[in-house]
Amino acid sequence: MEEPKPRRRNVAKAEAEEKKNEVVENHEEEHESKDDGDKMSRLTLMEEILLLGLKDREGYTSFWNDCISSGLRGCVMIELALRNRIELDKATSRRNLVSRKVILKSDEPTGDVILDEALKHVKETQPPETVVSWIEYLSGETWNPLKLKYQLRNVRERLAKNLVEKGVLTTEKQNFLLFDMTTHPLQNSVMKAKLIKRVQEAVLQRWTNDVHRMDKKMLSLIVLSHASDVLENAFAPLNDQDYELAMKRVRQLLELDYEAETKKKANASHDVMWAVFEAFSK
């Protein structure tokens, strides 16, 4: 009559073990989710744009996309401004937004090689240049041979390597008949899915009609994703109704009077962002 007791103890022990494993699994999932969130917060604006533009399996951007190069340089200027390294000089009644000069606010390194390279150029350039000029110089699209030294080279490859180090992409070699090419296929699909979801939510569930209440990095991501011709990749999964609404709201952002927006809330660093938007609206 005493034999069932060990059996009950074994059942109880098994249940306890199962609950323990469940707690451990949940903790691991929470930890992984937190890690992904931390990684997302560490991605630069340039890396997010590149990630949206990369083909997941192929590991490279479209050969037909000739907009992403200058778009990434616009990201560099905005990222430096959001990190309080640069700002625009004071506005005057005689000069419009894109005529104002970019001036150094702090030369403290950012820790990002591409940003620090651009920051060094800004620091060493006198007289100061405009946002439009800097986008041209950094992308190498200038007719002035004396300014070619400012070109940021191999930006996409360097950004891709950053994303490899952050565990988002991986590295492969692909043969294209006449040549071999290093590619960077997607490794962490969860992180890209979260990025796409954040962009979608910004113009759908989290939309606000007051552009000044939007997170400045997200606002920049939307506008420069459009300028870089990669925004469509974030909206492609949406149903027709949400897609139309999302594009309608993006158009609202693109049709803003950026000059007027600088006067609503004066901020010399944020003015760099508005100037970049204005540069791409021409």
PDB file of C-alpha atoms in Angstrom:
ATOM      1  CA  MET A   1       0.000   0.000   0.000  1.00  0.00           C
ATOM      2  CA  GLU A   2       3.016   2.290   0.488  1.00  0.00           C
ATOM      3  CA  GLU A   3       4.377   1.856  -3.072  1.00  0.00           C
ATOM      4  CA  PRO A   4       2.468   4.691  -4.820  1.00  0.00           C
ATOM      5  CA  LYS A   5       4.184   7.365  -2.696  1.00  0.00           C
ATOM      6  CA  PRO A   6       7.521   7.317  -4.557  1.00  0.00           C
ATOM      7  CA  ARG A   7       5.556   7.473  -7.807  1.00  0.00           C
ATOM      8  CA  ARG A   8       3.723  10.590  -6.637  1.00  0.00           C
ATOM      9  CA  ARG A   9       7.027  12.070  -5.526  1.00  0.00           C
ATOM     10  CA  ASN A  10       8.469  11.307  -8.982  1.00  0.00           C
ATOM     11  CA  VAL A  11       5.477  12.993 -10.649  1.00  0.00           C
ATOM     12  CA  ALA A  12       5.827  16.013  -8.409  1.00  0.00           C
ATOM     13  CA  LYS A  13       9.547  16.110  -9.076  1.00  0.00           C
ATOM     14  CA  ALA A  14       8.934  15.891 -12.839  1.00  0.00           C
ATOM     15  CA  GLU A  15       6.385  18.722 -12.671  1.00  0.00           C
ATOM     16  CA  ALA A  16       8.778  20.855 -10.641  1.00  0.00           C
ATOM     17  CA  GLU A  17      11.559  20.172 -13.135  1.00  0.00           C
ATOM     18  CA  GLU A  18       9.244  21.073 -16.036  1.00  0.00           C
ATOM     19  CA  LYS A  19       8.274  24.347 -14.367  1.00  0.00           C
ATOM     20  CA  LYS A  20      11.931  25.088 -13.702  1.00  0.00           C
ATOM     21  CA  ASN A  21      12.789  24.491 -17.371  1.00  0.00           C
ATOM     22  CA  GLU A  22       9.872  26.684 -18.402  1.00  0.00           C
ATOM     23  CA  VAL A  23      11.107  29.514 -16.188  1.00  0.00           C
ATOM     24  CA  VAL A  24      14.625  29.135 -17.612  1.00  0.00           C
ATOM     25  CA  GLU A  25      13.282  29.162 -21.207  1.00  0.00           C
ATOM     26  CA  ASN A  26      11.159  32.241 -20.537  1.00  0.00           C
ATOM     27  CA  HIS A  27      14.131  33.970 -18.946  1.00  0.00           C
ATOM     28  CA  GLU A  28      16.300  33.100 -21.969  1.00  0.00           C
ATOM     29  CA  GLU A  29      13.632  34.387 -24.358  1.00  0.00           C
ATOM     30  CA  GLU A  30      13.352  37.633 -22.378  1.00  0.00           C
ATOM     31  CA  HIS A  31      17.126  37.918 -22.341  1.00  0.00           C
ATOM     32  CA  GLU A  32      17.325  37.353 -26.123  1.00  0.00           C
ATOM     33  CA  SER A  33      14.544  39.869 -26.693  1.00  0.00           C
ATOM     34  CA  LYS A  34      16.373  42.397 -24.530  1.00  0.00           C
ATOM     35  CA  ASP A  35      19.620  41.701 -26.398  1.00  0.00           C
ATOM     36  CA  ASP A  36      17.854  42.327 -29.743  1.00  0.00           C
ATOM     37  CA  GLY A  37      16.436  45.564 -28.343  1.00  0.00           C
ATOM     38  CA  ASP A  38      19.883  46.653 -27.157  1.00  0.00           C
ATOM     39  CA  LYS A  39      21.362  45.844 -30.564  1.00  0.00           C
ATOM     40  CA  MET A  40      18.616  47.835 -32.305  1.00  0.00           C
ATOM     41  CA  SER A  41      19.405  50.854 -30.143  1.00  0.00           C
ATOM     42  CA  ARG A  42      23.074  50.537 -31.117  1.00  0.00           C
ATOM     43  CA  LEU A  43      22.413  50.607 -34.876  1.00  0.00           C
ATOM     44  CA  THR A  44      23.281  53.916 -36.498  1.00  0.00           C
ATOM     45  CA  LEU A  45      20.956  55.673 -38.913  1.00  0.00           C
ATOM     46  CA  MET A  46      23.270  54.635 -41.769  1.00  0.00           C
ATOM     47  CA  GLU A  47      23.183  50.978 -40.726  1.00  0.00           C
ATOM     48  CA  GLU A  48      19.375  51.009 -40.537  1.00  0.00           C
ATOM     49  CA  ILE A  49      19.104  52.486 -44.042  1.00  0.00           C
ATOM     50  CA  LEU A  50      21.518  49.885 -45.415  1.00  0.00           C
ATOM     51  CA  LEU A  51      19.671  47.078 -43.625  1.00  0.00           C
ATOM     52  CA  LEU A  52      16.390  48.173 -45.224  1.00  0.00           C
ATOM     53  CA  GLY A  53      18.065  48.272 -48.638  1.00  0.00           C
ATOM     54  CA  LEU A  54      19.868  44.921 -48.482  1.00  0.00           C
ATOM     55  CA  LYS A  55      18.381  41.880 -50.173  1.00  0.00           C
ATOM     56  CA  ASP A  56      18.080  39.304 -47.379  1.00  0.00           C
ATOM     57  CA  ARG A  57      19.426  36.242 -49.172  1.00  0.00           C
ATOM     58  CA  GLU A  58      21.668  37.872 -51.754  1.00  0.00           C
ATOM     59  CA  GLY A  59      23.330  40.171 -49.230  1.00  0.00           C
ATOM     60  CA  TYR A  60      23.712  43.292 -51.376  1.00  0.00           C
ATOM     61  CA  THR A  61      21.685  46.356 -52.369  1.00  0.00           C
ATOM     62  CA  SER A  62      19.982  46.667 -55.744  1.00  0.00           C
ATOM     63  CA  PHE A  63      22.398  47.399 -58.596  1.00  0.00           C
ATOM     64  CA  TRP A  64      19.808  49.868 -59.930  1.00  0.00           C
ATOM     65  CA  ASN A  65      19.707  51.951 -56.745  1.00  0.00           C
ATOM     66  CA  ASP A  66      21.812  55.039 -57.389  1.00  0.00           C
ATOM     67  CA  CYS A  67      20.172  57.051 -54.575  1.00  0.00           C
ATOM     68  CA  ILE A  68      21.450  55.196 -51.537  1.00  0.00           C
ATOM     69  CA  SER A  69      24.987  56.575 -51.776  1.00  0.00           C
ATOM     70  CA  SER A  70      24.011  60.217 -51.234  1.00  0.00           C
ATOM     71  CA  GLY A  71      21.256  59.132 -48.817  1.00  0.00           C
ATOM     72  CA  LEU A  72      23.844  57.514 -46.554  1.00  0.00           C
ATOM     73  CA  ARG A  73      25.917  60.724 -46.579  1.00  0.00           C
ATOM     74  CA  GLY A  74      22.824  62.640 -45.509  1.00  0.00           C
ATOM     75  CA  CYS A  75      22.505  60.138 -42.652  1.00  0.00           C
ATOM     76  CA  VAL A  76      26.086  60.910 -41.604  1.00  0.00           C
ATOM     77  CA  MET A  77      25.306  64.620 -41.255  1.00  0.00           C
ATOM     78  CA  ILE A  78      22.103  63.991 -39.298  1.00  0.00           C
ATOM     79  CA  GLU A  79      23.744  61.418 -37.018  1.00  0.00           C
ATOM     80  CA  LEU A  80      26.524  63.884 -36.176  1.00  0.00           C
ATOM     81  CA  ALA A  81      23.916  66.543 -35.435  1.00  0.00           C
ATOM     82  CA  LEU A  82      21.797  64.251 -33.251  1.00  0.00           C
ATOM     83  CA  ARG A  83      24.970  63.401 -31.317  1.00  0.00           C
ATOM     84  CA  ASN A  84      25.603  67.140 -30.781  1.00  0.00           C
ATOM     85  CA  ARG A  85      28.834  67.215 -32.805  1.00  0.00           C
ATOM     86  CA  ILE A  86      27.712  69.707 -35.465  1.00  0.00           C
ATOM     87  CA  GLU A  87      25.058  72.401 -35.931  1.00  0.00           C
ATOM     88  CA  LEU A  88      24.093  75.135 -38.376  1.00  0.00           C
ATOM     89  CA  ASP A  89      25.222  78.699 -37.905  1.00  0.00           C
ATOM     90  CA  LYS A  90      22.635  81.301 -36.948  1.00  0.00           C
ATOM     91  CA  ALA A  91      19.730  81.941 -39.275  1.00  0.00           C
ATOM     92  CA  THR A  92      19.375  85.337 -40.916  1.00  0.00           C
ATOM     93  CA  SER A  93      16.617  86.869 -42.983  1.00  0.00           C
ATOM     94  CA  ARG A  94      18.885  86.865 -46.054  1.00  0.00           C
ATOM     95  CA  ARG A  95      19.820  83.170 -46.037  1.00  0.00           C
ATOM     96  CA  ASN A  96      17.576  80.167 -46.441  1.00  0.00           C
ATOM     97  CA  LEU A  97      18.045  76.839 -44.686  1.00  0.00           C
ATOM     98  CA  VAL A  98      20.393  75.217 -47.203  1.00  0.00           C
ATOM     99  CA  SER A  99      22.574  78.345 -47.366  1.00  0.00           C
ATOM    100  CA  ARG A 100      23.479  78.147 -43.677  1.00  0.00           C
ATOM    101  CA  LYS A 101      26.897  76.709 -42.858  1.00  0.00           C
ATOM    102  CA  VAL A 102      27.704  73.561 -40.887  1.00  0.00           C
ATOM    103  CA  ILE A 103      29.880  74.398 -37.896  1.00  0.00           C
ATOM    104  CA  LEU A 104      31.660  72.213 -35.370  1.00  0.00           C
ATOM    105  CA  LYS A 105      30.019  71.982 -31.965  1.00  0.00           C
ATOM    106  CA  SER A 106      32.258  69.288 -30.439  1.00  0.00           C
ATOM    107  CA  ASP A 107      35.169  67.284 -31.827  1.00  0.00           C
ATOM    108  CA  GLU A 108      34.788  64.504 -29.253  1.00  0.00           C
ATOM    109  CA  PRO A 109      34.992  61.149 -31.099  1.00  0.00           C
ATOM    110  CA  THR A 110      31.709  59.283 -31.534  1.00  0.00           C
ATOM    111  CA  GLY A 111      33.256  55.819 -31.537  1.00  0.00           C
ATOM    112  CA  ASP A 112      31.999  55.197 -35.083  1.00  0.00           C
ATOM    113  CA  VAL A 113      34.786  55.232 -37.696  1.00  0.00           C
ATOM    114  CA  ILE A 114      32.656  56.680 -40.524  1.00  0.00           C
ATOM    115  CA  LEU A 115      31.154  59.417 -38.347  1.00  0.00           C
ATOM    116  CA  ASP A 116      34.544  60.326 -36.891  1.00  0.00           C
ATOM    117  CA  GLU A 117      36.071  60.536 -40.382  1.00  0.00           C
ATOM    118  CA  ALA A 118      33.336  62.968 -41.476  1.00  0.00           C
ATOM    119  CA  LEU A 119      33.653  64.908 -38.215  1.00  0.00           C
ATOM    120  CA  LYS A 120      37.390  65.342 -38.827  1.00  0.00           C
ATOM    121  CA  HIS A 121      36.662  66.783 -42.284  1.00  0.00           C
ATOM    122  CA  VAL A 122      34.158  69.274 -40.847  1.00  0.00           C
ATOM    123  CA  LYS A 123      36.631  70.303 -38.149  1.00  0.00           C
ATOM    124  CA  GLU A 124      39.468  70.923 -40.611  1.00  0.00           C
ATOM    125  CA  THR A 125      37.433  72.800 -43.236  1.00  0.00           C
ATOM    126  CA  GLN A 126      37.541  76.586 -43.288  1.00  0.00           C
ATOM    127  CA  PRO A 127      35.517  78.463 -44.274  1.00  0.00           C
ATOM    128  CA  PRO A 128      32.572  76.224 -43.287  1.00  0.00           C
ATOM    129  CA  GLU A 129      30.447  74.546 -45.955  1.00  0.00           C
ATOM    130  CA  THR A 130      26.687  73.983 -46.330  1.00  0.00           C
ATOM    131  CA  VAL A 131      24.848  70.678 -45.810  1.00  0.00           C
ATOM    132  CA  VAL A 132      24.315  70.384 -49.579  1.00  0.00           C
ATOM    133  CA  SER A 133      28.047  70.768 -50.203  1.00  0.00           C
ATOM    134  CA  TRP A 134      28.949  68.223 -47.534  1.00  0.00           C
ATOM    135  CA  ILE A 135      26.621  65.600 -49.008  1.00  0.00           C
ATOM    136  CA  GLU A 136      28.290  66.133 -52.390  1.00  0.00           C
ATOM    137  CA  TYR A 137      31.809  66.073 -50.962  1.00  0.00           C
ATOM    138  CA  LEU A 138      31.301  62.988 -48.781  1.00  0.00           C
ATOM    139  CA  SER A 139      29.765  61.060 -51.682  1.00  0.00           C
ATOM    140  CA  GLY A 140      32.476  62.186 -54.145  1.00  0.00           C
ATOM    141  CA  GLU A 141      29.886  63.802 -56.419  1.00  0.00           C
ATOM    142  CA  THR A 142      31.700  67.102 -56.793  1.00  0.00           C
ATOM    143  CA  TRP A 143      33.329  68.735 -59.789  1.00  0.00           C
ATOM    144  CA  ASN A 144      35.939  70.356 -57.572  1.00  0.00           C
ATOM    145  CA  PRO A 145      39.063  68.108 -57.591  1.00  0.00           C
ATOM    146  CA  LEU A 146      40.314  69.815 -54.411  1.00  0.00           C
ATOM    147  CA  LYS A 147      37.279  68.464 -52.539  1.00  0.00           C
ATOM    148  CA  LEU A 148      37.690  64.815 -53.574  1.00  0.00           C
ATOM    149  CA  LYS A 149      39.800  64.227 -50.461  1.00  0.00           C
ATOM    150  CA  TYR A 150      36.581  64.476 -48.427  1.00  0.00           C
ATOM    151  CA  GLN A 151      34.964  61.460 -50.077  1.00  0.00           C
ATOM    152  CA  LEU A 152      33.967  58.683 -47.673  1.00  0.00           C
ATOM    153  CA  ARG A 153      34.973  55.504 -49.503  1.00  0.00           C
ATOM    154  CA  ASN A 154      33.488  51.999 -49.339  1.00  0.00           C
ATOM    155  CA  VAL A 155      30.731  53.178 -47.024  1.00  0.00           C
ATOM    156  CA  ARG A 156      28.288  50.367 -47.811  1.00  0.00           C
ATOM    157  CA  GLU A 157      30.943  47.688 -47.324  1.00  0.00           C
ATOM    158  CA  ARG A 158      32.085  49.252 -44.055  1.00  0.00           C
ATOM    159  CA  LEU A 159      28.518  49.520 -42.781  1.00  0.00           C
ATOM    160  CA  ALA A 160      27.864  45.902 -43.758  1.00  0.00           C
ATOM    161  CA  LYS A 161      30.942  44.818 -41.791  1.00  0.00           C
ATOM    162  CA  ASN A 162      29.647  46.769 -38.790  1.00  0.00           C
ATOM    163  CA  LEU A 163      26.375  44.849 -39.072  1.00  0.00           C
ATOM    164  CA  VAL A 164      28.322  41.578 -39.283  1.00  0.00           C
ATOM    165  CA  GLU A 165      30.117  42.482 -36.034  1.00  0.00           C
ATOM    166  CA  LYS A 166      26.748  43.250 -34.431  1.00  0.00           C
ATOM    167  CA  GLY A 167      25.422  39.837 -35.450  1.00  0.00           C
ATOM    168  CA  VAL A 168      22.864  41.135 -37.944  1.00  0.00           C
ATOM    169  CA  LEU A 169      24.552  40.029 -41.176  1.00  0.00           C
ATOM    170  CA  THR A 170      27.021  37.336 -42.164  1.00  0.00           C
ATOM    171  CA  THR A 171      29.717  37.250 -44.865  1.00  0.00           C
ATOM    172  CA  GLU A 172      29.840  35.090 -47.988  1.00  0.00           C
ATOM    173  CA  LYS A 173      31.597  34.998 -51.355  1.00  0.00           C
ATOM    174  CA  GLN A 174      29.466  34.830 -54.493  1.00  0.00           C
ATOM    175  CA  ASN A 175      30.596  34.227 -58.047  1.00  0.00           C
ATOM    176  CA  PHE A 176      29.144  36.537 -60.720  1.00  0.00           C
ATOM    177  CA  LEU A 177      30.593  34.868 -63.847  1.00  0.00           C
ATOM    178  CA  LEU A 178      33.398  37.358 -64.445  1.00  0.00           C
ATOM    179  CA  PHE A 179      34.207  38.200 -60.835  1.00  0.00           C
ATOM    180  CA  ASP A 180      33.792  37.166 -57.209  1.00  0.00           C
ATOM    181  CA  MET A 181      31.975  39.486 -54.833  1.00  0.00           C
ATOM    182  CA  THR A 182      31.804  39.601 -51.050  1.00  0.00           C
ATOM    183  CA  THR A 183      28.165  39.647 -49.959  1.00  0.00           C
ATOM    184  CA  HIS A 184      26.479  40.025 -46.585  1.00  0.00           C
ATOM    185  CA  PRO A 185      23.259  37.987 -46.329  1.00  0.00           C
ATOM    186  CA  LEU A 186      20.879  38.544 -43.437  1.00  0.00           C
ATOM    187  CA  GLN A 187      21.652  36.446 -40.379  1.00  0.00           C
ATOM    188  CA  ASN A 188      19.338  37.920 -37.727  1.00  0.00           C
ATOM    189  CA  SER A 189      15.925  38.120 -39.411  1.00  0.00           C
ATOM    190  CA  VAL A 190      14.272  39.063 -36.098  1.00  0.00           C
ATOM    191  CA  MET A 191      16.197  42.332 -35.900  1.00  0.00           C
ATOM    192  CA  LYS A 192      15.308  43.342 -39.456  1.00  0.00           C
ATOM    193  CA  ALA A 193      11.662  42.428 -38.823  1.00  0.00           C
ATOM    194  CA  LYS A 194      11.690  44.646 -35.725  1.00  0.00           C
ATOM    195  CA  LEU A 195      13.207  47.521 -37.701  1.00  0.00           C
ATOM    196  CA  ILE A 196      10.525  47.201 -40.376  1.00  0.00           C
ATOM    197  CA  LYS A 197       7.814  47.027 -37.719  1.00  0.00           C
ATOM    198  CA  ARG A 198       9.127  50.190 -36.042  1.00  0.00           C
ATOM    199  CA  VAL A 199       9.047  52.080 -39.354  1.00  0.00           C
ATOM    200  CA  GLN A 200       5.524  50.853 -40.100  1.00  0.00           C
ATOM    201  CA  GLU A 201       4.244  51.732 -36.625  1.00  0.00           C
ATOM    202  CA  ALA A 202       5.744  55.229 -36.850  1.00  0.00           C
ATOM    203  CA  VAL A 203       3.378  56.121 -39.712  1.00  0.00           C
ATOM    204  CA  LEU A 204       0.436  53.973 -38.581  1.00  0.00           C
ATOM    205  CA  GLN A 205      -0.237  53.138 -34.908  1.00  0.00           C
ATOM    206  CA  ARG A 206       2.171  55.721 -33.444  1.00  0.00           C
ATOM    207  CA  TRP A 207       1.486  58.480 -35.954  1.00  0.00           C
ATOM    208  CA  THR A 208       1.211  62.046 -34.706  1.00  0.00           C
ATOM    209  CA  ASN A 209       0.242  65.054 -36.804  1.00  0.00           C
ATOM    210  CA  ASP A 210       2.811  67.148 -34.934  1.00  0.00           C
ATOM    211  CA  VAL A 211       6.154  66.384 -36.579  1.00  0.00           C
ATOM    212  CA  HIS A 212       7.999  67.929 -33.616  1.00  0.00           C
ATOM    213  CA  ARG A 213       6.657  65.178 -31.357  1.00  0.00           C
ATOM    214  CA  MET A 214       8.173  62.473 -33.544  1.00  0.00           C
ATOM    215  CA  ASP A 215      11.445  60.870 -32.519  1.00  0.00           C
ATOM    216  CA  LYS A 216      14.060  62.708 -34.594  1.00  0.00           C
ATOM    217  CA  LYS A 217      15.985  59.579 -35.523  1.00  0.00           C
ATOM    218  CA  MET A 218      12.819  57.811 -36.684  1.00  0.00           C
ATOM    219  CA  LEU A 219      11.710  60.897 -38.604  1.00  0.00           C
ATOM    220  CA  SER A 220      15.128  60.967 -40.294  1.00  0.00           C
ATOM    221  CA  LEU A 221      14.960  57.237 -41.000  1.00  0.00           C
ATOM    222  CA  ILE A 222      11.632  57.634 -42.809  1.00  0.00           C
ATOM    223  CA  VAL A 223      12.609  60.677 -44.875  1.00  0.00           C
ATOM    224  CA  LEU A 224      16.073  59.388 -45.807  1.00  0.00           C
ATOM    225  CA  SER A 225      14.785  55.865 -46.501  1.00  0.00           C
ATOM    226  CA  HIS A 226      12.571  57.524 -49.087  1.00  0.00           C
ATOM    227  CA  ALA A 227      15.493  59.588 -50.423  1.00  0.00           C
ATOM    228  CA  SER A 228      17.606  56.403 -50.582  1.00  0.00           C
ATOM    229  CA  ASP A 229      14.816  54.524 -52.406  1.00  0.00           C
ATOM    230  CA  VAL A 230      14.551  51.775 -49.747  1.00  0.00           C
ATOM    231  CA  LEU A 231      11.369  52.789 -47.905  1.00  0.00           C
ATOM    232  CA  GLU A 232       9.257  50.595 -50.180  1.00  0.00           C
ATOM    233  CA  ASN A 233      10.981  47.548 -48.649  1.00  0.00           C
ATOM    234  CA  ALA A 234       9.547  48.438 -45.236  1.00  0.00           C
ATOM    235  CA  PHE A 235       6.014  48.987 -46.559  1.00  0.00           C
ATOM    236  CA  ALA A 236       5.836  46.056 -48.988  1.00  0.00           C
ATOM    237  CA  PRO A 237       4.387  43.615 -46.370  1.00  0.00           C
ATOM    238  CA  LEU A 238       1.461  45.958 -45.551  1.00  0.00           C
ATOM    239  CA  ASN A 239      -2.058  45.329 -46.808  1.00  0.00           C
ATOM    240  CA  ASP A 240      -3.369  47.767 -49.423  1.00  0.00           C
ATOM    241  CA  GLN A 241      -5.272  49.950 -46.950  1.00  0.00           C
ATOM    242  CA  ASP A 242      -2.355  50.350 -44.538  1.00  0.00           C
ATOM    243  CA  TYR A 243       0.059  50.866 -47.429  1.00  0.00           C
ATOM    244  CA  GLU A 244      -2.015  53.752 -48.820  1.00  0.00           C
ATOM    245  CA  LEU A 245      -2.295  55.346 -45.369  1.00  0.00           C
ATOM    246  CA  ALA A 246       1.431  54.934 -44.694  1.00  0.00           C
ATOM    247  CA  MET A 247       2.394  56.502 -48.026  1.00  0.00           C
ATOM    248  CA  LYS A 248      -0.077  59.339 -47.506  1.00  0.00           C
ATOM    249  CA  ARG A 249       1.584  60.192 -44.195  1.00  0.00           C
ATOM    250  CA  VAL A 250       5.067  59.910 -45.668  1.00  0.00           C
ATOM    251  CA  ARG A 251       4.009  62.389 -48.349  1.00  0.00           C
ATOM    252  CA  GLN A 252       2.891  64.744 -45.560  1.00  0.00           C
ATOM    253  CA  LEU A 253       6.413  64.613 -44.142  1.00  0.00           C
ATOM    254  CA  LEU A 254       7.993  65.158 -47.555  1.00  0.00           C
ATOM    255  CA  GLU A 255       5.751  68.126 -48.337  1.00  0.00           C
ATOM    256  CA  LEU A 256       6.492  70.022 -45.125  1.00  0.00           C
ATOM    257  CA  ASP A 257       7.962  73.507 -45.291  1.00  0.00           C
ATOM    258  CA  TYR A 258      11.248  72.642 -43.586  1.00  0.00           C
ATOM    259  CA  GLU A 259      12.253  76.289 -43.407  1.00  0.00           C
ATOM    260  CA  ALA A 260       9.101  77.018 -41.411  1.00  0.00           C
ATOM    261  CA  GLU A 261       9.665  74.003 -39.147  1.00  0.00           C
ATOM    262  CA  THR A 262      13.051  75.378 -38.022  1.00  0.00           C
ATOM    263  CA  LYS A 263      11.302  78.490 -36.725  1.00  0.00           C
ATOM    264  CA  LYS A 264       8.700  76.608 -34.681  1.00  0.00           C
ATOM    265  CA  LYS A 265      11.305  75.129 -32.351  1.00  0.00           C
ATOM    266  CA  ALA A 266      14.724  76.716 -32.641  1.00  0.00           C
ATOM    267  CA  ASN A 267      17.498  74.126 -32.334  1.00  0.00           C
ATOM    268  CA  ALA A 268      20.753  74.574 -34.247  1.00  0.00           C
ATOM    269  CA  SER A 269      21.498  70.821 -34.173  1.00  0.00           C
ATOM    270  CA  HIS A 270      18.022  69.814 -35.380  1.00  0.00           C
ATOM    271  CA  ASP A 271      18.340  72.444 -38.108  1.00  0.00           C
ATOM    272  CA  VAL A 272      20.998  70.213 -39.708  1.00  0.00           C
ATOM    273  CA  MET A 273      18.299  67.534 -40.026  1.00  0.00           C
ATOM    274  CA  TRP A 274      15.833  69.951 -41.643  1.00  0.00           C
ATOM    275  CA  ALA A 275      18.564  71.170 -44.007  1.00  0.00           C
ATOM    276  CA  VAL A 276      19.325  67.578 -45.095  1.00  0.00           C
ATOM    277  CA  PHE A 277      15.600  67.022 -45.734  1.00  0.00           C
ATOM    278  CA  GLU A 278      15.505  70.231 -47.774  1.00  0.00           C
ATOM    279  CA  ALA A 279      18.581  69.149 -49.757  1.00  0.00           C
ATOM    280  CA  PHE A 280      16.849  65.935 -50.832  1.00  0.00           C
ATOM    281  CA  SER A 281      13.546  67.637 -51.608  1.00  0.00           C
ATOM    282  CA  LYS A 282      15.087  69.614 -54.503  1.00  0.00           C
TER     283      LYS A 282
END
